[in-house]
PDB file of C-alpha atoms in Angstrom:
ATOM      1  CA  UNK A 543      11.473   4.048 -16.102  1.00 83.00           C
ATOM      2  CA  UNK A 544      10.152   6.872 -13.923  1.00 90.00           C
ATOM      3  CA  UNK A 545       9.914   6.744 -10.108  1.00 92.00           C
ATOM      4  CA  UNK A 546       6.225   5.716 -10.166  1.00 95.00           C
ATOM      5  CA  UNK A 547       7.011   2.819 -12.498  1.00 96.00           C
ATOM      6  CA  UNK A 548      10.013   1.837 -10.353  1.00 96.00           C
ATOM      7  CA  UNK A 549       7.867   1.731  -7.222  1.00 97.00           C
ATOM      8  CA  UNK A 550       5.211  -0.300  -9.061  1.00 97.00           C
ATOM      9  CA  UNK A 551       7.915  -2.720 -10.243  1.00 96.00           C
ATOM     10  CA  UNK A 552       9.330  -2.918  -6.694  1.00 97.00           C
ATOM     11  CA  UNK A 553       5.879  -3.774  -5.279  1.00 97.00           C
ATOM     12  CA  UNK A 554       5.333  -6.430  -7.944  1.00 96.00           C
ATOM     13  CA  UNK A 555       8.684  -8.157  -7.408  1.00 96.00           C
ATOM     14  CA  UNK A 556       9.776  -7.637  -3.805  1.00 96.00           C
ATOM     15  CA  UNK A 557       9.004 -10.406  -1.293  1.00 96.00           C
ATOM     16  CA  UNK A 558       7.021  -9.359   1.791  1.00 97.00           C
ATOM     17  CA  UNK A 559       8.483  -9.000   5.282  1.00 98.00           C
ATOM     18  CA  UNK A 560       7.062 -12.406   6.207  1.00 97.00           C
ATOM     19  CA  UNK A 561       7.309 -15.755   4.474  1.00 95.00           C
ATOM     20  CA  UNK A 562       4.296 -16.111   2.204  1.00 89.00           C
ATOM     21  CA  UNK A 563       2.201 -18.552   4.235  1.00 92.00           C
ATOM     22  CA  UNK A 564      -1.514 -17.753   4.693  1.00 93.00           C
ATOM     23  CA  UNK A 565      -2.725 -15.218   5.487  1.00 96.00           C
ATOM     24  CA  UNK A 566       0.486 -13.597   4.219  1.00 97.00           C
ATOM     25  CA  UNK A 567       0.582 -13.112   0.490  1.00 96.00           C
ATOM     26  CA  UNK A 568       2.826 -11.830  -2.284  1.00 95.00           C
ATOM     27  CA  UNK A 569       2.418 -10.365  -5.751  1.00 95.00           C
ATOM     28  CA  UNK A 570       5.218 -12.439  -7.208  1.00 90.00           C
ATOM     29  CA  UNK A 571       3.006 -15.074  -8.868  1.00 90.00           C
ATOM     30  CA  UNK A 572       0.184 -12.741  -9.905  1.00 95.00           C
ATOM     31  CA  UNK A 573       0.042 -11.956 -13.633  1.00 95.00           C
ATOM     32  CA  UNK A 574      -0.186  -8.218 -14.278  1.00 95.00           C
ATOM     33  CA  UNK A 575       0.641  -5.553 -16.828  1.00 95.00           C
ATOM     34  CA  UNK A 576       3.314  -2.868 -16.533  1.00 93.00           C
ATOM     35  CA  UNK A 577       2.547   0.696 -15.548  1.00 94.00           C
ATOM     36  CA  UNK A 578       2.270   2.996 -18.564  1.00 91.00           C
ATOM     37  CA  UNK A 579       4.722   5.875 -19.048  1.00 91.00           C
ATOM     38  CA  UNK A 580       1.895   8.393 -18.918  1.00 89.00           C
ATOM     39  CA  UNK A 581       0.519   7.073 -15.604  1.00 91.00           C
ATOM     40  CA  UNK A 582       0.276   9.817 -12.963  1.00 92.00           C
ATOM     41  CA  UNK A 583      -0.609   9.852  -9.276  1.00 92.00           C
ATOM     42  CA  UNK A 584      -2.358  12.922  -7.908  1.00 89.00           C
ATOM     43  CA  UNK A 585      -3.748  11.493  -4.664  1.00 88.00           C
ATOM     44  CA  UNK A 586      -2.634  11.899  -1.069  1.00 90.00           C
ATOM     45  CA  UNK A 587       1.199  12.162  -1.196  1.00 87.00           C
ATOM     46  CA  UNK A 588       1.736  10.079   1.964  1.00 92.00           C
ATOM     47  CA  UNK A 589       3.657   6.895   1.269  1.00 95.00           C
ATOM     48  CA  UNK A 590       0.937   4.539   2.524  1.00 94.00           C
ATOM     49  CA  UNK A 591      -1.663   6.056   0.192  1.00 95.00           C
ATOM     50  CA  UNK A 592       0.675   5.898  -2.806  1.00 96.00           C
ATOM     51  CA  UNK A 593       1.533   2.298  -1.937  1.00 97.00           C
ATOM     52  CA  UNK A 594      -2.122   1.234  -1.650  1.00 97.00           C
ATOM     53  CA  UNK A 595      -2.926   2.998  -4.931  1.00 96.00           C
ATOM     54  CA  UNK A 596      -0.193   1.079  -6.759  1.00 97.00           C
ATOM     55  CA  UNK A 597      -1.225  -2.223  -5.155  1.00 97.00           C
ATOM     56  CA  UNK A 598      -4.784  -1.589  -6.349  1.00 97.00           C
ATOM     57  CA  UNK A 599      -3.514  -0.592  -9.778  1.00 96.00           C
ATOM     58  CA  UNK A 600      -1.491  -3.811 -10.035  1.00 97.00           C
ATOM     59  CA  UNK A 601      -4.378  -6.040  -8.968  1.00 97.00           C
ATOM     60  CA  UNK A 602      -6.804  -4.287 -11.317  1.00 96.00           C
ATOM     61  CA  UNK A 603      -4.438  -5.010 -14.222  1.00 96.00           C
ATOM     62  CA  UNK A 604      -4.441  -8.738 -13.470  1.00 97.00           C
ATOM     63  CA  UNK A 605      -6.810 -11.035 -15.382  1.00 97.00           C
ATOM     64  CA  UNK A 606      -7.087 -13.066 -12.173  1.00 97.00           C
ATOM     65  CA  UNK A 607      -8.939 -10.377 -10.242  1.00 97.00           C
ATOM     66  CA  UNK A 608     -11.914  -8.088 -10.352  1.00 97.00           C
ATOM     67  CA  UNK A 609     -11.886  -5.323  -7.743  1.00 97.00           C
ATOM     68  CA  UNK A 610     -15.312  -5.149  -6.130  1.00 97.00           C
ATOM     69  CA  UNK A 611     -14.636  -2.456  -3.537  1.00 96.00           C
ATOM     70  CA  UNK A 612     -11.816  -0.520  -1.931  1.00 95.00           C
ATOM     71  CA  UNK A 613     -11.434   1.519   1.229  1.00 94.00           C
ATOM     72  CA  UNK A 614     -14.809   0.553   2.708  1.00 95.00           C
ATOM     73  CA  UNK A 615     -15.369   2.663   5.827  1.00 94.00           C
ATOM     74  CA  UNK A 616     -17.213   0.843   8.604  1.00 94.00           C
ATOM     75  CA  UNK A 617     -19.139   2.480  11.449  1.00 91.00           C
ATOM     76  CA  UNK A 618     -20.997   0.870  14.328  1.00 87.00           C
ATOM     77  CA  UNK A 619     -24.600   1.605  15.314  1.00 84.00           C
ATOM     78  CA  UNK A 620     -23.550   4.739  17.219  1.00 87.00           C
ATOM     79  CA  UNK A 621     -21.678   6.123  14.221  1.00 86.00           C
ATOM     80  CA  UNK A 622     -18.265   5.403  15.747  1.00 91.00           C
ATOM     81  CA  UNK A 623     -15.654   4.506  13.153  1.00 91.00           C
ATOM     82  CA  UNK A 624     -14.587   0.868  13.342  1.00 90.00           C
ATOM     83  CA  UNK A 625     -12.042   1.066  10.560  1.00 91.00           C
ATOM     84  CA  UNK A 626     -11.675   0.535   6.834  1.00 93.00           C
ATOM     85  CA  UNK A 627     -11.369  -2.524   4.611  1.00 96.00           C
ATOM     86  CA  UNK A 628      -8.598  -1.984   2.061  1.00 97.00           C
ATOM     87  CA  UNK A 629      -9.699  -4.203  -0.841  1.00 98.00           C
ATOM     88  CA  UNK A 630     -12.356  -6.762  -1.698  1.00 98.00           C
ATOM     89  CA  UNK A 631     -11.573  -8.790  -4.814  1.00 98.00           C
ATOM     90  CA  UNK A 632     -13.235 -11.503  -6.822  1.00 97.00           C
ATOM     91  CA  UNK A 633     -10.813 -14.213  -7.837  1.00 97.00           C
ATOM     92  CA  UNK A 634     -11.984 -15.055 -11.355  1.00 96.00           C
ATOM     93  CA  UNK A 635     -10.056 -18.329 -11.427  1.00 95.00           C
ATOM     94  CA  UNK A 636     -11.215 -19.675  -8.059  1.00 94.00           C
ATOM     95  CA  UNK A 637     -14.705 -18.087  -8.202  1.00 94.00           C
ATOM     96  CA  UNK A 638     -14.187 -16.819  -4.675  1.00 96.00           C
ATOM     97  CA  UNK A 639     -13.851 -13.531  -2.815  1.00 97.00           C
ATOM     98  CA  UNK A 640     -10.717 -12.194  -1.149  1.00 98.00           C
ATOM     99  CA  UNK A 641     -10.155  -9.521   1.475  1.00 98.00           C
ATOM    100  CA  UNK A 642      -6.757  -7.863   1.088  1.00 98.00           C
ATOM    101  CA  UNK A 643      -5.057  -5.618   3.614  1.00 98.00           C
ATOM    102  CA  UNK A 644      -1.846  -3.992   2.376  1.00 98.00           C
ATOM    103  CA  UNK A 645       0.849  -2.088   4.258  1.00 97.00           C
ATOM    104  CA  UNK A 646       4.378  -0.859   3.639  1.00 98.00           C
ATOM    105  CA  UNK A 647       6.453  -0.610   6.814  1.00 98.00           C
ATOM    106  CA  UNK A 648      10.022   0.111   7.877  1.00 98.00           C
ATOM    107  CA  UNK A 649      11.267  -1.205  11.240  1.00 98.00           C
ATOM    108  CA  UNK A 650      14.491  -0.892  13.223  1.00 98.00           C
ATOM    109  CA  UNK A 651      15.630  -3.635  15.598  1.00 98.00           C
ATOM    110  CA  UNK A 652      16.294  -2.509  19.173  1.00 98.00           C
ATOM    111  CA  UNK A 653      16.526  -4.912  22.128  1.00 97.00           C
ATOM    112  CA  UNK A 654      14.532  -7.605  20.338  1.00 97.00           C
ATOM    113  CA  UNK A 655      11.716  -5.308  19.211  1.00 98.00           C
ATOM    114  CA  UNK A 656      11.186  -3.947  15.711  1.00 98.00           C
ATOM    115  CA  UNK A 657      10.371  -0.243  16.089  1.00 98.00           C
ATOM    116  CA  UNK A 658       9.243   2.186  13.448  1.00 97.00           C
ATOM    117  CA  UNK A 659      11.387   5.325  13.143  1.00 95.00           C
ATOM    118  CA  UNK A 660       8.507   6.870  15.053  1.00 93.00           C
ATOM    119  CA  UNK A 661       8.841   4.410  17.921  1.00 94.00           C
ATOM    120  CA  UNK A 662       5.121   4.419  18.756  1.00 94.00           C
ATOM    121  CA  UNK A 663       4.862   2.027  15.795  1.00 96.00           C
ATOM    122  CA  UNK A 664       6.111  -1.496  16.560  1.00 98.00           C
ATOM    123  CA  UNK A 665       5.954  -4.545  14.302  1.00 98.00           C
ATOM    124  CA  UNK A 666       4.376  -6.935  16.807  1.00 98.00           C
ATOM    125  CA  UNK A 667       1.633  -4.429  17.627  1.00 98.00           C
ATOM    126  CA  UNK A 668       0.985  -3.612  13.979  1.00 97.00           C
ATOM    127  CA  UNK A 669       0.900  -7.286  13.006  1.00 98.00           C
ATOM    128  CA  UNK A 670      -1.465  -8.182  15.843  1.00 98.00           C
ATOM    129  CA  UNK A 671      -3.866  -5.414  14.833  1.00 97.00           C
ATOM    130  CA  UNK A 672      -3.749  -6.425  11.170  1.00 97.00           C
ATOM    131  CA  UNK A 673      -4.480 -10.066  12.001  1.00 97.00           C
ATOM    132  CA  UNK A 674      -7.061  -9.646  14.762  1.00 96.00           C
ATOM    133  CA  UNK A 675      -8.824  -6.435  13.710  1.00 95.00           C
ATOM    134  CA  UNK A 676      -8.207  -5.334  10.123  1.00 96.00           C
ATOM    135  CA  UNK A 677      -8.590  -8.728   8.452  1.00 97.00           C
ATOM    136  CA  UNK A 678     -11.613  -9.629  10.583  1.00 96.00           C
ATOM    137  CA  UNK A 679     -13.667  -6.602   9.565  1.00 95.00           C
ATOM    138  CA  UNK A 680     -14.970  -8.384   6.469  1.00 95.00           C
ATOM    139  CA  UNK A 681     -16.719 -10.818   8.832  1.00 94.00           C
ATOM    140  CA  UNK A 682     -18.619  -8.075  10.651  1.00 93.00           C
ATOM    141  CA  UNK A 683     -22.318  -7.391  10.146  1.00 92.00           C
ATOM    142  CA  UNK A 684     -21.517  -3.760   9.345  1.00 93.00           C
ATOM    143  CA  UNK A 685     -19.483  -4.962   6.380  1.00 95.00           C
ATOM    144  CA  UNK A 686     -22.154  -7.308   5.078  1.00 93.00           C
ATOM    145  CA  UNK A 687     -24.721  -4.518   5.239  1.00 92.00           C
ATOM    146  CA  UNK A 688     -22.593  -2.537   2.808  1.00 92.00           C
ATOM    147  CA  UNK A 689     -21.363  -5.369   0.613  1.00 94.00           C
ATOM    148  CA  UNK A 690     -23.326  -8.613   0.828  1.00 93.00           C
ATOM    149  CA  UNK A 691     -21.267 -11.513  -0.499  1.00 94.00           C
ATOM    150  CA  UNK A 692     -22.149 -15.122  -1.186  1.00 91.00           C
ATOM    151  CA  UNK A 693     -19.171 -16.412   0.795  1.00 93.00           C
ATOM    152  CA  UNK A 694     -16.735 -15.262   3.485  1.00 93.00           C
ATOM    153  CA  UNK A 695     -13.737 -13.543   1.848  1.00 96.00           C
ATOM    154  CA  UNK A 696     -10.399 -15.326   2.113  1.00 97.00           C
ATOM    155  CA  UNK A 697      -7.932 -13.264   4.151  1.00 97.00           C
ATOM    156  CA  UNK A 698      -4.787 -11.924   2.471  1.00 98.00           C
ATOM    157  CA  UNK A 699      -2.210  -9.759   4.227  1.00 98.00           C
ATOM    158  CA  UNK A 700       0.554  -8.080   2.244  1.00 98.00           C
ATOM    159  CA  UNK A 701       3.254  -6.408   4.343  1.00 98.00           C
ATOM    160  CA  UNK A 702       6.215  -5.127   2.381  1.00 98.00           C
ATOM    161  CA  UNK A 703       9.018  -2.815   3.380  1.00 98.00           C
ATOM    162  CA  UNK A 704      12.441  -3.248   4.938  1.00 98.00           C
ATOM    163  CA  UNK A 705      13.962  -4.241   8.284  1.00 98.00           C
ATOM    164  CA  UNK A 706      17.044  -2.483   9.668  1.00 98.00           C
ATOM    165  CA  UNK A 707      19.770  -3.569  12.091  1.00 98.00           C
ATOM    166  CA  UNK A 708      22.435  -1.511  13.863  1.00 98.00           C
ATOM    167  CA  UNK A 709      25.905  -2.810  12.895  1.00 98.00           C
ATOM    168  CA  UNK A 710      27.518  -0.736  15.666  1.00 98.00           C
ATOM    169  CA  UNK A 711      25.292  -2.139  18.441  1.00 95.00           C
ATOM    170  CA  UNK A 712      24.939  -5.761  17.314  1.00 90.00           C
ATOM    171  CA  UNK A 713      22.302  -8.052  18.792  1.00 96.00           C
ATOM    172  CA  UNK A 714      20.671 -11.341  17.867  1.00 97.00           C
ATOM    173  CA  UNK A 715      18.233 -10.879  14.998  1.00 97.00           C
ATOM    174  CA  UNK A 716      14.786 -12.451  15.533  1.00 97.00           C
ATOM    175  CA  UNK A 717      13.643 -15.004  12.982  1.00 97.00           C
ATOM    176  CA  UNK A 718       9.922 -14.567  13.664  1.00 97.00           C
ATOM    177  CA  UNK A 719       7.279 -12.243  15.049  1.00 97.00           C
ATOM    178  CA  UNK A 720       4.170 -13.531  16.841  1.00 97.00           C
ATOM    179  CA  UNK A 721       5.093 -16.988  15.590  1.00 96.00           C
ATOM    180  CA  UNK A 722       5.255 -15.957  11.914  1.00 97.00           C
ATOM    181  CA  UNK A 723       8.563 -16.423  10.110  1.00 97.00           C
ATOM    182  CA  UNK A 724      10.307 -13.305   8.840  1.00 98.00           C
ATOM    183  CA  UNK A 725      11.891 -13.289   5.403  1.00 97.00           C
ATOM    184  CA  UNK A 726      15.541 -12.814   6.334  1.00 96.00           C
ATOM    185  CA  UNK A 727      16.266 -11.268   2.937  1.00 96.00           C
ATOM    186  CA  UNK A 728      14.170  -8.263   3.914  1.00 97.00           C
ATOM    187  CA  UNK A 729      16.526  -7.497   6.819  1.00 97.00           C
ATOM    188  CA  UNK A 730      18.543  -5.440   4.378  1.00 96.00           C
ATOM    189  CA  UNK A 731      18.919  -1.964   5.899  1.00 98.00           C
ATOM    190  CA  UNK A 732      21.041  -0.385   8.611  1.00 98.00           C
ATOM    191  CA  UNK A 733      20.433   2.161  11.335  1.00 98.00           C
ATOM    192  CA  UNK A 734      22.568   4.030  13.833  1.00 98.00           C
ATOM    193  CA  UNK A 735      22.370   6.697  16.491  1.00 98.00           C
ATOM    194  CA  UNK A 736      23.423  10.233  15.707  1.00 97.00           C
ATOM    195  CA  UNK A 737      26.448   9.707  17.968  1.00 97.00           C
ATOM    196  CA  UNK A 738      27.476   6.684  15.850  1.00 98.00           C
ATOM    197  CA  UNK A 739      27.338   8.596  12.578  1.00 97.00           C
ATOM    198  CA  UNK A 740      31.111   8.946  12.290  1.00 96.00           C
ATOM    199  CA  UNK A 741      31.335   5.146  11.958  1.00 97.00           C
ATOM    200  CA  UNK A 742      29.386   5.219   8.683  1.00 97.00           C
ATOM    201  CA  UNK A 743      32.145   5.321   6.079  1.00 95.00           C
ATOM    202  CA  UNK A 744      30.082   6.611   3.146  1.00 96.00           C
ATOM    203  CA  UNK A 745      28.247   9.899   2.550  1.00 97.00           C
ATOM    204  CA  UNK A 746      24.493   9.705   3.160  1.00 97.00           C
ATOM    205  CA  UNK A 747      21.858  11.243   0.920  1.00 97.00           C
ATOM    206  CA  UNK A 748      18.419  11.876   2.397  1.00 97.00           C
ATOM    207  CA  UNK A 749      15.447  10.181   0.731  1.00 97.00           C
ATOM    208  CA  UNK A 750      11.997  11.690   0.413  1.00 94.00           C
ATOM    209  CA  UNK A 751       9.299   9.293   1.607  1.00 93.00           C
ATOM    210  CA  UNK A 752       8.117   8.246  -1.882  1.00 91.00           C
ATOM    211  CA  UNK A 753      11.675   6.947  -2.435  1.00 95.00           C
ATOM    212  CA  UNK A 754      12.051   5.027   0.840  1.00 97.00           C
ATOM    213  CA  UNK A 755      11.414   1.679  -0.846  1.00 97.00           C
ATOM    214  CA  UNK A 756      13.187   2.103  -4.173  1.00 97.00           C
ATOM    215  CA  UNK A 757      15.975   4.536  -3.309  1.00 96.00           C
ATOM    216  CA  UNK A 758      17.490   6.956  -5.798  1.00 95.00           C
ATOM    217  CA  UNK A 759      20.177   7.197  -8.441  1.00 92.00           C
ATOM    218  CA  UNK A 760      20.289  11.002  -8.309  1.00 91.00           C
ATOM    219  CA  UNK A 761      22.623  12.411  -5.667  1.00 93.00           C
ATOM    220  CA  UNK A 762      23.240  16.056  -4.819  1.00 91.00           C
ATOM    221  CA  UNK A 763      24.500  17.228  -1.424  1.00 94.00           C
ATOM    222  CA  UNK A 764      25.075  14.692   1.369  1.00 96.00           C
ATOM    223  CA  UNK A 765      22.820  15.121   4.387  1.00 95.00           C
ATOM    224  CA  UNK A 766      24.192  16.148   7.780  1.00 93.00           C
ATOM    225  CA  UNK A 767      21.625  14.673  10.197  1.00 93.00           C
ATOM    226  CA  UNK A 768      20.798  16.609  13.347  1.00 93.00           C
ATOM    227  CA  UNK A 769      20.187  14.982  16.717  1.00 94.00           C
ATOM    228  CA  UNK A 770      16.546  16.058  16.941  1.00 93.00           C
ATOM    229  CA  UNK A 771      14.898  14.064  14.137  1.00 94.00           C
ATOM    230  CA  UNK A 772      15.337  10.810  12.263  1.00 96.00           C
ATOM    231  CA  UNK A 773      16.630  10.740   8.695  1.00 97.00           C
ATOM    232  CA  UNK A 774      16.233   7.989   6.117  1.00 98.00           C
ATOM    233  CA  UNK A 775      19.115   8.061   3.711  1.00 98.00           C
ATOM    234  CA  UNK A 776      20.981   6.070   1.100  1.00 98.00           C
ATOM    235  CA  UNK A 777      24.607   5.763   0.057  1.00 97.00           C
ATOM    236  CA  UNK A 778      25.745   5.876  -3.536  1.00 97.00           C
ATOM    237  CA  UNK A 779      26.588   2.178  -3.217  1.00 96.00           C
ATOM    238  CA  UNK A 780      22.891   1.504  -2.549  1.00 96.00           C
ATOM    239  CA  UNK A 781      22.820   0.925   1.216  1.00 97.00           C
ATOM    240  CA  UNK A 782      19.840   2.224   3.160  1.00 98.00           C
ATOM    241  CA  UNK A 783      20.396   3.903   6.530  1.00 98.00           C
ATOM    242  CA  UNK A 784      18.204   5.375   9.238  1.00 98.00           C
ATOM    243  CA  UNK A 785      19.958   7.846  11.521  1.00 98.00           C
ATOM    244  CA  UNK A 786      17.980   8.413  14.722  1.00 97.00           C
ATOM    245  CA  UNK A 787      18.408  10.810  17.684  1.00 97.00           C
ATOM    246  CA  UNK A 788      20.435   9.503  20.608  1.00 97.00           C
ATOM    247  CA  UNK A 789      17.221   9.597  22.703  1.00 96.00           C
ATOM    248  CA  UNK A 790      15.460   7.106  20.377  1.00 97.00           C
ATOM    249  CA  UNK A 791      13.311   5.047  21.012  1.00 96.00           C
ATOM    250  CA  UNK A 792      12.517   6.589  24.389  1.00 89.00           C
ATOM    251  CA  UNK A 793      11.690   9.903  22.785  1.00 67.00           C
ATOM    252  CA  UNK A 794       8.769   8.431  20.898  1.00 57.00           C
ATOM    253  CA  UNK A 795       7.765  11.687  19.245  1.00 45.00           C
ATOM    254  CA  UNK A 796      10.960  11.674  17.158  1.00 40.00           C
TER     255      UNK A 796
END
């Protein structure tokens, strides 16, 4: 199984960050086919684009769904960009339409807040925007002008990824965010400051972004993180670690 197939398999079988109560959704019960050996991805190499491509690929392989549109750009009357709708599907079994927004995110717990490694990104802010802006765009007139539908699409939000805690600066782990229950099993990574690195008792191997979710089984030279950037790494035993500068999260350009 190549890395693209592994990521596809991970997406298909990994629970989301939140318990799967509407509008949160999961792929786990959706019938789909495997990704072929010859499948290639030549799109934008950023992780979010690769992730959305594989989500779309998985849904398009399912007999349950027909993909009607993807990445619909919406502009208001002045031409200002409102945003983009990720996916509009027709559920062949329910004879209904669905609006899917998909995101893969990695957050580190610090003083009760889940921060992205780039600390401008925070889970509660991202979730609020997904729920109140992204998912509501399929109700806008600008959307219906582009894609008239016979009914209002049912909202589906898929947020996968991993949540990280600092074992050397322990604090109480939240069980919810904005009133939505987190899946505790997805709190499965660790993070530390650069100054705490000597407390990690295993060598760390840096991961390229396409491998952040699935990790690697190929190890070369251990990484020696500097104190001026964050590093996402893995141990040979399979543990995931973020090492962040000692100024994090206050230095939000890290």
